[in-house]
Amino acid sequence: MRKVLLIAAVLASGALCGSAGAAKAAKPAQVAQQREPTTEERASFEAFFSARQAAVPQGPWATRPLFAPAFEIDRESAGKPSRVIARMDSAPRRSHPDLCRQIRSSFIYNAKAPEGERWQDAAEPQRWYVWLATPTVPCAAARYTTLQDPKVADVDAVALLRQHRDLLGRARLLFAGHSQCAPYRALTYRLAALEPAAPVAGAPLMLGMVFESDRHAVARVAVRKSGGEYTAWNVSCTG
C-alpha cells in the first residue's frame, strides 16, 4: 500500500511540474506599453522644431505645418526606457503643376542627452504623400493621400493617380488567372502607394501601384510604361 501511495505521489508531482511548464510555455509575449507624451516631451519637441525651422527656412519647412506633431511612444516592459518618436507633416505644396505633396519627417527623443540635443532625425527616411492638385487652387490638406516613392517621377505619379481606377479595372482581369489574387478580385481597393517595379524583358519602364482593400488584402499591380501609355502588366496579392 505504501508503495502504491509513493507512486501516486510521484505521478502527481510530475503532473504539477508538467502543468507549471505548460503554463510557462503558454505565457503570452509581452505587449509593448504605450502612453501619451509628457508635458516636458511636448515642450522639448516644440522648442527643437521651432529652432530647426528657423535654422533651415526652406524645403518642407518653409511654411509652418498645419497640424501638431503625432507622437508614437512605447516600451517593451516596465523598467525599460520608452521609445519616443514624433512625426511631423509639412504644409502641402505643389511638387508639379498637377501634384500636391506633403512630406512626413520623423524625430526620435533621447532623454539622457543634454538639453537642446535630445531630438534627432529618426533612422526612417522622409515619406512623400501626394494627391492630384486642383488648377488655380492652392494645395490644402487632403483626406486621401498616396505614398510616393522618391524613385517614381512626378510625371508618372500624376499619370498613375489619374488612371489608377482604369488600371485597377484592367488588373482585375489578371486577378482571375493568378492563384494568389483570384480570391480578392471583387474587393474594394484604395490606391495606397506608388513605387518602382522590377524590370521585365522589353519594358522601357515598370512602375508599381499598391492597393489596399477594405478587408486587409493588399494587391500590387506592376504597370508597364511605353511612351505615354501605361498598361497593367502583372499582379501579386497578400491576404
Tab-separated table of C-alpha atoms in Angstrom, residues 1-154:
chain	number	residue	atom	x	y	z
A	1	MET	CA	0.000	0.000	0.000
A	2	ARG	CA	2.824	2.356	0.909
A	3	LYS	CA	4.439	1.612	-2.478
A	4	VAL	CA	1.206	2.481	-4.305
A	5	LEU	CA	0.908	5.781	-2.426
A	6	LEU	CA	4.533	6.637	-3.234
A	7	ILE	CA	3.980	6.008	-6.945
A	8	ALA	CA	0.825	8.149	-6.876
A	9	ALA	CA	2.722	10.985	-5.185
A	10	VAL	CA	5.484	10.856	-7.806
A	11	LEU	CA	2.942	10.904	-10.621
A	12	ALA	CA	1.086	13.822	-9.042
A	13	SER	CA	4.342	15.735	-8.629
A	14	GLY	CA	5.207	15.116	-12.270
A	15	ALA	CA	1.772	16.288	-13.354
A	16	LEU	CA	2.158	19.507	-11.370
A	17	CYS	CA	5.589	20.153	-12.875
A	18	GLY	CA	4.207	19.461	-16.325
A	19	SER	CA	1.317	21.852	-15.735
A	20	ALA	CA	3.704	24.555	-14.497
A	21	GLY	CA	5.932	24.018	-17.513
A	22	ALA	CA	2.974	24.178	-19.872
A	23	ALA	CA	1.734	27.339	-18.188
A	24	LYS	CA	5.184	28.874	-18.509
A	25	ALA	CA	5.414	27.881	-22.188
A	26	ALA	CA	1.919	29.239	-22.843
A	27	LYS	CA	2.674	32.615	-21.234
A	28	PRO	CA	1.853	35.251	-23.866
A	29	ALA	CA	4.550	37.543	-25.206
A	30	GLN	CA	4.613	40.938	-23.534
A	31	VAL	CA	2.805	43.635	-25.478
A	32	ALA	CA	4.521	46.982	-25.941
A	33	GLN	CA	3.228	49.509	-23.423
A	34	GLN	CA	2.035	52.822	-24.841
A	35	ARG	CA	1.412	56.229	-23.286
A	36	GLU	CA	0.840	59.872	-24.132
A	37	PRO	CA	3.795	62.302	-24.302
A	38	THR	CA	4.640	64.213	-21.135
A	39	THR	CA	4.406	67.988	-20.935
A	40	GLU	CA	8.219	68.142	-20.931
A	41	GLU	CA	8.456	65.985	-24.077
A	42	ARG	CA	5.923	68.130	-25.924
A	43	ALA	CA	7.626	71.369	-24.884
A	44	SER	CA	11.034	69.955	-25.768
A	45	PHE	CA	9.892	68.990	-29.254
A	46	GLU	CA	8.220	72.357	-29.845
A	47	ALA	CA	11.470	74.149	-28.945
A	48	PHE	CA	13.520	71.785	-31.117
A	49	PHE	CA	11.221	72.093	-34.121
A	50	SER	CA	10.981	75.886	-33.913
A	51	ALA	CA	14.787	76.092	-33.827
A	52	ARG	CA	15.041	73.670	-36.771
A	53	GLN	CA	12.593	75.704	-38.831
A	54	ALA	CA	14.436	78.952	-38.079
A	55	ALA	CA	17.790	77.396	-38.992
A	56	VAL	CA	16.551	75.799	-42.239
A	57	PRO	CA	13.750	78.077	-43.511
A	58	GLN	CA	13.385	76.297	-46.846
A	59	GLY	CA	12.377	72.935	-48.191
A	60	PRO	CA	9.425	71.229	-46.488
A	61	TRP	CA	9.556	73.589	-43.513
A	62	ALA	CA	9.338	76.855	-45.455
A	63	THR	CA	5.762	77.126	-44.169
A	64	ARG	CA	4.577	76.270	-40.681
A	65	PRO	CA	2.896	72.817	-40.662
A	66	LEU	CA	-0.882	72.761	-40.484
A	67	PHE	CA	-1.104	70.128	-37.750
A	68	ALA	CA	0.531	69.334	-34.422
A	69	PRO	CA	3.092	66.516	-34.275
A	70	ALA	CA	1.885	62.939	-33.834
A	71	PHE	CA	3.715	61.070	-31.088
A	72	GLU	CA	4.398	57.338	-31.007
A	73	ILE	CA	5.575	56.191	-27.559
A	74	ASP	CA	6.040	52.643	-26.371
A	75	ARG	CA	8.304	50.428	-24.304
A	76	GLU	CA	8.824	46.684	-24.221
A	77	SER	CA	8.321	46.242	-20.465
A	78	ALA	CA	8.234	48.048	-17.144
A	79	GLY	CA	11.591	49.389	-16.064
A	80	LYS	CA	12.847	49.929	-19.596
A	81	PRO	CA	13.015	53.413	-21.139
A	82	SER	CA	10.284	54.460	-23.542
A	83	ARG	CA	10.963	54.923	-27.222
A	84	VAL	CA	9.582	58.359	-28.110
A	85	ILE	CA	9.093	59.314	-31.759
A	86	ALA	CA	7.442	62.476	-33.083
A	87	ARG	CA	6.189	62.676	-36.666
A	88	MET	CA	5.538	65.985	-38.356
A	89	ASP	CA	3.792	66.597	-41.694
A	90	SER	CA	4.876	69.591	-43.737
A	91	ALA	CA	2.323	72.005	-45.142
A	92	PRO	CA	1.092	70.827	-48.583
A	93	ARG	CA	2.976	72.267	-51.552
A	94	ARG	CA	2.966	71.760	-55.305
A	95	SER	CA	5.773	69.498	-56.466
A	96	HIS	CA	4.418	69.508	-60.048
A	97	PRO	CA	1.731	71.679	-61.692
A	98	ASP	CA	-0.761	68.843	-61.188
A	99	LEU	CA	0.551	67.324	-57.964
A	100	CYS	CA	0.353	68.298	-54.290
A	101	ARG	CA	2.839	66.811	-51.828
A	102	GLN	CA	3.123	66.621	-48.069
A	103	ILE	CA	6.370	65.377	-46.525
A	104	ARG	CA	6.376	63.423	-43.260
A	105	SER	CA	9.531	63.553	-41.149
A	106	SER	CA	10.255	61.542	-38.013
A	107	PHE	CA	12.323	62.520	-34.986
A	108	ILE	CA	13.459	60.431	-32.029
A	109	TYR	CA	13.943	61.549	-28.410
A	110	ASN	CA	16.851	60.787	-26.087
A	111	ALA	CA	16.030	61.847	-22.522
A	112	LYS	CA	19.652	61.348	-21.424
A	113	ALA	CA	21.118	63.787	-23.948
A	114	PRO	CA	21.926	67.383	-22.926
A	115	GLU	CA	19.031	69.815	-23.143
A	116	GLY	CA	18.808	71.164	-26.667
A	117	GLU	CA	20.208	67.966	-28.147
A	118	ARG	CA	17.527	65.498	-27.152
A	119	TRP	CA	15.763	65.336	-30.524
A	120	GLN	CA	17.451	63.884	-33.595
A	121	ASP	CA	16.303	62.776	-37.043
A	122	ALA	CA	14.948	59.228	-36.835
A	123	ALA	CA	16.555	56.471	-38.870
A	124	GLU	CA	13.497	56.068	-41.111
A	125	PRO	CA	13.549	58.208	-44.285
A	126	GLN	CA	11.115	61.005	-45.058
A	127	ARG	CA	7.846	59.926	-46.630
A	128	TRP	CA	6.150	61.695	-49.516
A	129	TYR	CA	2.335	61.745	-49.618
A	130	VAL	CA	0.770	63.055	-52.820
A	131	TRP	CA	-2.591	63.767	-54.445
A	132	LEU	CA	-3.830	65.481	-57.592
A	133	ALA	CA	-3.867	69.268	-57.457
A	134	THR	CA	-6.833	71.402	-58.444
A	135	PRO	CA	-5.946	74.010	-61.108
A	136	THR	CA	-5.567	77.565	-59.777
A	137	VAL	CA	-6.319	76.387	-56.222
A	138	PRO	CA	-3.534	76.280	-53.584
A	139	CYS	CA	-2.722	72.858	-52.180
A	140	ALA	CA	-4.600	72.092	-48.972
A	141	ALA	CA	-4.737	69.074	-46.673
A	142	ALA	CA	-6.416	66.101	-48.339
A	143	ARG	CA	-8.434	63.289	-46.802
A	144	TYR	CA	-6.923	60.610	-49.028
A	145	THR	CA	-3.262	60.648	-49.999
A	146	THR	CA	-0.896	58.198	-51.690
A	147	LEU	CA	2.626	57.344	-50.592
A	148	GLN	CA	5.089	58.166	-53.408
A	149	ASP	CA	8.479	56.510	-53.540
A	150	PRO	CA	11.065	59.216	-54.432
A	151	LYS	CA	12.220	56.993	-57.312
A	152	VAL	CA	8.849	57.468	-59.027
A	153	ALA	CA	8.964	60.612	-61.186
A	154	ASP	CA	6.280	63.244	-60.576
